[in-house]
Coordinates of C-alpha atoms in Angstrom, one line a residue:
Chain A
X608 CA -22.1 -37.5 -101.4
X609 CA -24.2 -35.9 -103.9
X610 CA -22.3 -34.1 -106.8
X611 CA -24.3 -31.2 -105.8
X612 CA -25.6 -30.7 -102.6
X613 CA -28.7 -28.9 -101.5
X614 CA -30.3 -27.2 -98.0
X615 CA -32.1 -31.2 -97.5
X616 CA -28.7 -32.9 -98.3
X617 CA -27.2 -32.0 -95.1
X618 CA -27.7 -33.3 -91.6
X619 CA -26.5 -32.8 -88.1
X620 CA -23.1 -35.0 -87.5
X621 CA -22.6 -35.2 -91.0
X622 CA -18.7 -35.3 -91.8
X623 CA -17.0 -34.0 -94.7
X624 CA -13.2 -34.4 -95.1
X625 CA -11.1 -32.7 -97.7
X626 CA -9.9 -34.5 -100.6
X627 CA -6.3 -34.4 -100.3
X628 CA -3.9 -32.0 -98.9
X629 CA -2.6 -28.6 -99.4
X630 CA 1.0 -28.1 -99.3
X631 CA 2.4 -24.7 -99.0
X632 CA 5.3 -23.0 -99.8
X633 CA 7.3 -20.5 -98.6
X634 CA 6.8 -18.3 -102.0
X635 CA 3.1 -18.6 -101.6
X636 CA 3.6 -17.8 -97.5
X637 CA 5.6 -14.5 -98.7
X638 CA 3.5 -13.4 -101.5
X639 CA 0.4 -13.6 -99.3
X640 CA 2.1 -12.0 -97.1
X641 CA 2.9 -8.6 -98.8
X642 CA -0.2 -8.4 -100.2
X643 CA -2.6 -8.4 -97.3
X644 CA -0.5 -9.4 -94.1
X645 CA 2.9 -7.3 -94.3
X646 CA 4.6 -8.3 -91.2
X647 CA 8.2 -8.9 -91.2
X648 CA 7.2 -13.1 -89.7
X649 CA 5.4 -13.4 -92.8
X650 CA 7.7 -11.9 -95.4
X651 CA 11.0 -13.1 -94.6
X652 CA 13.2 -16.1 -92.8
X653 CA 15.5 -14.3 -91.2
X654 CA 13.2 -11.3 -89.7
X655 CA 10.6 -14.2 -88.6
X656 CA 13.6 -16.0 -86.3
X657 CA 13.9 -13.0 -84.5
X658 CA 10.0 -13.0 -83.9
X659 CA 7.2 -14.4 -81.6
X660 CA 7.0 -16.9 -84.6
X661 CA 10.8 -18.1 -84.0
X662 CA 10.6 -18.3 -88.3
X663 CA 8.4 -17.3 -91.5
X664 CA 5.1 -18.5 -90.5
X665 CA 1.8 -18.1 -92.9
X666 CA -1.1 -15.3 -92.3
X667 CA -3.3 -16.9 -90.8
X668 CA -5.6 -15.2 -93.0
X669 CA -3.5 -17.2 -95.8
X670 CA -4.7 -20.7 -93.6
X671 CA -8.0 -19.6 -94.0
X672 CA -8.0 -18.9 -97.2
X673 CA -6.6 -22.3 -98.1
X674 CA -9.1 -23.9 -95.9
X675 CA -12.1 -22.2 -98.3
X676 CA -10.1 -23.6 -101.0
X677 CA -10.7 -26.6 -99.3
X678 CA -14.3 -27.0 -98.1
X679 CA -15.1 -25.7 -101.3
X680 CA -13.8 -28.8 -103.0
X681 CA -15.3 -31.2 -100.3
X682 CA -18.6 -29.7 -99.9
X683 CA -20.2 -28.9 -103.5
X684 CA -23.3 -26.8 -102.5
X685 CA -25.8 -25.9 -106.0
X686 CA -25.0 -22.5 -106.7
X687 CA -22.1 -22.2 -104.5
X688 CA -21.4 -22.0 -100.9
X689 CA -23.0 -18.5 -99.8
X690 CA -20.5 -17.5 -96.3
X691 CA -23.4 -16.5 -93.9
X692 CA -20.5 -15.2 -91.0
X693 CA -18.1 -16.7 -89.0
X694 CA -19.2 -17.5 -85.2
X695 CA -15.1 -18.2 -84.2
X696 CA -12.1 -19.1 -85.5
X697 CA -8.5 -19.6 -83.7
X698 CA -5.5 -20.4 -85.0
X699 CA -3.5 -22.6 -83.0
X700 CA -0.2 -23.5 -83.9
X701 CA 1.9 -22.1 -87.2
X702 CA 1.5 -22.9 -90.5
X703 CA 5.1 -23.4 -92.1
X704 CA 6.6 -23.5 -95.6
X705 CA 6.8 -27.4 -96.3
X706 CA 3.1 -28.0 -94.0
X707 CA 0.8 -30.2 -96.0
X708 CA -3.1 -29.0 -95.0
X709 CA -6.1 -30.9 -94.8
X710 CA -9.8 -30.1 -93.2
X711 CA -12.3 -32.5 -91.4
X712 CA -16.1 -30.6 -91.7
X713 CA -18.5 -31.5 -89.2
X714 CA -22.3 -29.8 -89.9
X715 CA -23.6 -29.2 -85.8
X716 CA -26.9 -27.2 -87.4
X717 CA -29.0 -26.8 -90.0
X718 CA -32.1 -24.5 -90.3
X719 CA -34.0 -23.0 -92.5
X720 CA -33.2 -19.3 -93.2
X721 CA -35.9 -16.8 -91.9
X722 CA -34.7 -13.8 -93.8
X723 CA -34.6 -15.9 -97.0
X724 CA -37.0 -18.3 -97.3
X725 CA -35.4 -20.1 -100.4
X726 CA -32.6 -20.8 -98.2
X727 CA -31.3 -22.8 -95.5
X728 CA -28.4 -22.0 -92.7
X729 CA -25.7 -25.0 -92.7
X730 CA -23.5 -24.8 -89.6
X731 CA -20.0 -26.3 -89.8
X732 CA -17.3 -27.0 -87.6
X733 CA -14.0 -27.0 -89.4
X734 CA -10.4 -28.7 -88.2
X735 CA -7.5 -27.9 -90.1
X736 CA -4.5 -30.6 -89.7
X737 CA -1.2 -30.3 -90.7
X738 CA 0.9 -33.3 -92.0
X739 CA 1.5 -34.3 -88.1
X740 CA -2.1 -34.1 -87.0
X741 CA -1.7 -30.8 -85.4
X742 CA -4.6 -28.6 -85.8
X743 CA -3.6 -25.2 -86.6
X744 CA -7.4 -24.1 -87.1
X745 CA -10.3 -24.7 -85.9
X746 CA -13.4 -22.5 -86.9
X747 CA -17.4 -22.4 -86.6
X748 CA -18.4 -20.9 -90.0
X749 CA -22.4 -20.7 -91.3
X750 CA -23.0 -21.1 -94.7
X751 CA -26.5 -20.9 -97.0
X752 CA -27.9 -23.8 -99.3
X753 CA -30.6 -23.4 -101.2
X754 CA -33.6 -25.7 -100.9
X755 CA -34.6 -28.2 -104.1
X756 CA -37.8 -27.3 -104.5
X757 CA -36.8 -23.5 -104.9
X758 CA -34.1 -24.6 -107.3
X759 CA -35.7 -24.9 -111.2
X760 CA -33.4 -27.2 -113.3
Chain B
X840 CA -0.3 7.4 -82.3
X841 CA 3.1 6.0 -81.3
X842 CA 5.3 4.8 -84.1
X843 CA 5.8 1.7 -82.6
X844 CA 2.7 0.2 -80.0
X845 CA 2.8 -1.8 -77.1
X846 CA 0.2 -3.5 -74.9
X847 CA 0.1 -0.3 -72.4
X848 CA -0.6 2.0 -75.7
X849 CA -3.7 0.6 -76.1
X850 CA -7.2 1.8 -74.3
X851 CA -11.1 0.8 -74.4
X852 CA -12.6 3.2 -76.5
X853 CA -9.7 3.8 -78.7
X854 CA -10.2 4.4 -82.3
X855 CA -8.2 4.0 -85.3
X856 CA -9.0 4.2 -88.9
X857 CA -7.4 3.3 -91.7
X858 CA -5.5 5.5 -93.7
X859 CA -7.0 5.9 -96.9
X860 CA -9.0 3.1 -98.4
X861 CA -8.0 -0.1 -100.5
X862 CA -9.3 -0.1 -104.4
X863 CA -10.6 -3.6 -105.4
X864 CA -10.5 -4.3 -108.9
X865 CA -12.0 -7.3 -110.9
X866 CA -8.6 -8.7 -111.7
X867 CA -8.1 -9.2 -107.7
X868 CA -11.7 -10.3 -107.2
X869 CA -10.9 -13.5 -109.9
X870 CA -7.0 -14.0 -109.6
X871 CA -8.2 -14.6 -105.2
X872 CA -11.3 -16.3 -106.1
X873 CA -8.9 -18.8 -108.5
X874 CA -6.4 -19.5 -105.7
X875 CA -8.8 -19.9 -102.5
X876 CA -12.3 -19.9 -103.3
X877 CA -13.3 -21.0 -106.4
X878 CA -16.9 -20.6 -107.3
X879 CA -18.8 -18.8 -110.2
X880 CA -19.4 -15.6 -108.4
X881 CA -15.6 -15.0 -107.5
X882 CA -14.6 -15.7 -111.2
X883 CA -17.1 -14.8 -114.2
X884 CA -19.0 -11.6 -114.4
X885 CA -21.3 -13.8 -116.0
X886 CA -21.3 -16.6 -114.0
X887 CA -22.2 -14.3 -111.2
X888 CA -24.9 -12.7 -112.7
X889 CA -27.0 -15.8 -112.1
X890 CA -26.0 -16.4 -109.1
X891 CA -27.0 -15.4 -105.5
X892 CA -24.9 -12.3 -106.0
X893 CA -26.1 -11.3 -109.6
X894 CA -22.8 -10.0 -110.2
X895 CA -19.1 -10.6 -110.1
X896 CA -18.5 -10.3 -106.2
X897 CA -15.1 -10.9 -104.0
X898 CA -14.6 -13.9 -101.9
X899 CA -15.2 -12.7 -98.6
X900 CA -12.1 -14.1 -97.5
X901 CA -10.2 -11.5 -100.2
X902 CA -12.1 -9.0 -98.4
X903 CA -10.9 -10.3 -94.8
X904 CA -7.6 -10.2 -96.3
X905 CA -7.8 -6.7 -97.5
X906 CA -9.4 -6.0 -94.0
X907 CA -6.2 -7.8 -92.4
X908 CA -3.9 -5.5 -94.8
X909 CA -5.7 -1.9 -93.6
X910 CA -5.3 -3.2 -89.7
X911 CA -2.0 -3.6 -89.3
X912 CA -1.3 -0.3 -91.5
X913 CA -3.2 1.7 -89.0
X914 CA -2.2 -0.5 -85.9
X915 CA 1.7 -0.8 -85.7
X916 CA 2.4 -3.4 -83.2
X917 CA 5.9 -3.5 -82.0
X918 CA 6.9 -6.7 -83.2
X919 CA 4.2 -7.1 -85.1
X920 CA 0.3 -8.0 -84.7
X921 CA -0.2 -11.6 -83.4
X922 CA -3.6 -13.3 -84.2
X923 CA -5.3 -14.2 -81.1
X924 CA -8.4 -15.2 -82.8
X925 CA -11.8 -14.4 -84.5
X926 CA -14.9 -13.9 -81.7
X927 CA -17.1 -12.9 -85.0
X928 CA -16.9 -12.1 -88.4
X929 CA -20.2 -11.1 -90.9
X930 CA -20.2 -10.0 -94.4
X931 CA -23.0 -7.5 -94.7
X932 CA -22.9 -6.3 -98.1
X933 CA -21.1 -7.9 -101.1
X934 CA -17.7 -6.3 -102.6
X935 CA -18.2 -5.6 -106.4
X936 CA -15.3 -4.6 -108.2
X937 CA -14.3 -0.4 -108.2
X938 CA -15.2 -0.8 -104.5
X939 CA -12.9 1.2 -102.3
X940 CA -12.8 -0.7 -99.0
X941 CA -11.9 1.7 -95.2
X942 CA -12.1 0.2 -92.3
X943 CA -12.8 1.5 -88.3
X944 CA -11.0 0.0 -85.6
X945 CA -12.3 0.4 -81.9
X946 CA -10.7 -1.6 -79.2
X947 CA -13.5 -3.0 -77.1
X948 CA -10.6 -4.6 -74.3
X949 CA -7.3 -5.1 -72.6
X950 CA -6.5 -7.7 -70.3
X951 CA -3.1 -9.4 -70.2
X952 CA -2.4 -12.8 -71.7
X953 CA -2.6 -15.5 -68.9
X954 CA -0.4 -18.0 -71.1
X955 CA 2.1 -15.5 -72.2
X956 CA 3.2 -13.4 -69.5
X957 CA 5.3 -10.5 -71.8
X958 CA 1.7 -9.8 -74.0
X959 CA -1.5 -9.3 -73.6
X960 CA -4.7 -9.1 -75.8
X961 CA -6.5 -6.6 -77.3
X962 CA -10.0 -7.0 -78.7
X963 CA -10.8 -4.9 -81.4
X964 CA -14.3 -4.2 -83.5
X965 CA -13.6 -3.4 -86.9
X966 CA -16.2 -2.1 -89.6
X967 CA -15.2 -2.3 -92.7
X968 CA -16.9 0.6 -95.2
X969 CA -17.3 1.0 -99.2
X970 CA -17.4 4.0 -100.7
X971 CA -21.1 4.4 -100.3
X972 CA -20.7 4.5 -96.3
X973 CA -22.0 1.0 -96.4
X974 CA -20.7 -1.7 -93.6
X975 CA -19.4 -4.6 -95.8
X976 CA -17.2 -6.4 -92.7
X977 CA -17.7 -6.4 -89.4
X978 CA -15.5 -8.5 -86.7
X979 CA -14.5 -8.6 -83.3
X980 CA -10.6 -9.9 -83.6
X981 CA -8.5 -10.5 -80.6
X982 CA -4.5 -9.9 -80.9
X983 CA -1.4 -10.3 -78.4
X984 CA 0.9 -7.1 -78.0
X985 CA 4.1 -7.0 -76.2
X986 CA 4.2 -5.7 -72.6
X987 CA 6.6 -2.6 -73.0
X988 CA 8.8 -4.1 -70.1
X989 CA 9.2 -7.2 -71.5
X990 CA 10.9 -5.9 -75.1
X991 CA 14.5 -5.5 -75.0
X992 CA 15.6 -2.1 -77.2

């Protein structure tokens, strides 16, 4: 893998797996939580038994965020990795304190950007595992990449 | 607006702002671009001044997050709000520090859940606003709420 990747580095099927794991904690879990997902499953133990989530479960906006965290360390785009929109993204099964996270990227497109010609469009696939092989996301995100030649170094 | 909403509150067509609007400050923009997304733009006001952004911006996924944080204030799902997924998500305009973020909700369906026989879905279309009337976020985000049978009070 290049140490930094442009537009021409990537190609359909290419796979990109995150170095290492994420583990997350229960404190993390709740501080997330009351800052941008109060709910009483993502705040507290005992209020998340009595919910749909049967105990404290992660934001799921938390597992996304970790999963940026992530792709952002496995996938080292020159000049940074410029989101261009999410096509889908599901969260199927909870994150929990204690879960260890790790992402496998797979790029399904790439083409050049018509609205900014320096540019090109990646397309990625992402799966999120936990530490049992569970996926608990799986998401279709776009990013941009600049091109080499429009790049002066 | 009932205190408490259940899968039968909700209608196509229904709307529902948020109340007020969320400040975003440069200390959130870097201490969220540290933890989950990591790249010069989300960290350095000079750093992002020669970047794709030309300025300090926040991690779209802060600005998810905060979008996440004005839903379920202006949506109070009994129970809770569960995550059914993310049809689409597109970040239209960068958020700059002193942005004050305000979002509009309109629920685009109802159908009930066909694995989960006590909840159904609701799809929603949010726009998310800055102070300048400018759509920074826009999604279409499904979530499960309770049938109003099915809860035990």
């Amino acid at each position: 893998m290049p140490k930094e990747m442009f537009f021409e580095d990537f190609y359909v099927g290419q796979k990109m797996n995150s170095v290492g794991s994420a583990k997350v904690t229960a404190e993390e879990i709740k501080e997330f939580g009351q800052k941008y997902d109060p709910q009483p499953f993502h705040l507290d133990e005992a209020a998340g038994e009595g919910s749909f989530f049967k105990g404290l479960a992660a934001s799921g906006w938390l597992t996304a965020a970790i999963v940026m965290r992530l792709r952002v360390q496995s996938v080292p785009v020159f000049g940074g990795m410029i989101g261009a929109g999410v096509e889908e993204m599901r969260w199927t099964q909870p994150v929990r304190p204690g879960d260890a996270i790790r992402t496998e990227i797979e790029v399904v497109g790439v083409r050049h950007s018509n609205s900014r010609p320096d540019y090109g469009v990646v397309r990625t696939r992402t799966l999120a595992y936990n530490q049992r092989n569970e996926v608990v996301l799986r998401s279709t995100v776009n990013f941009l990449a600049p091109l080499r030649h429009s790049v002066q170094k």
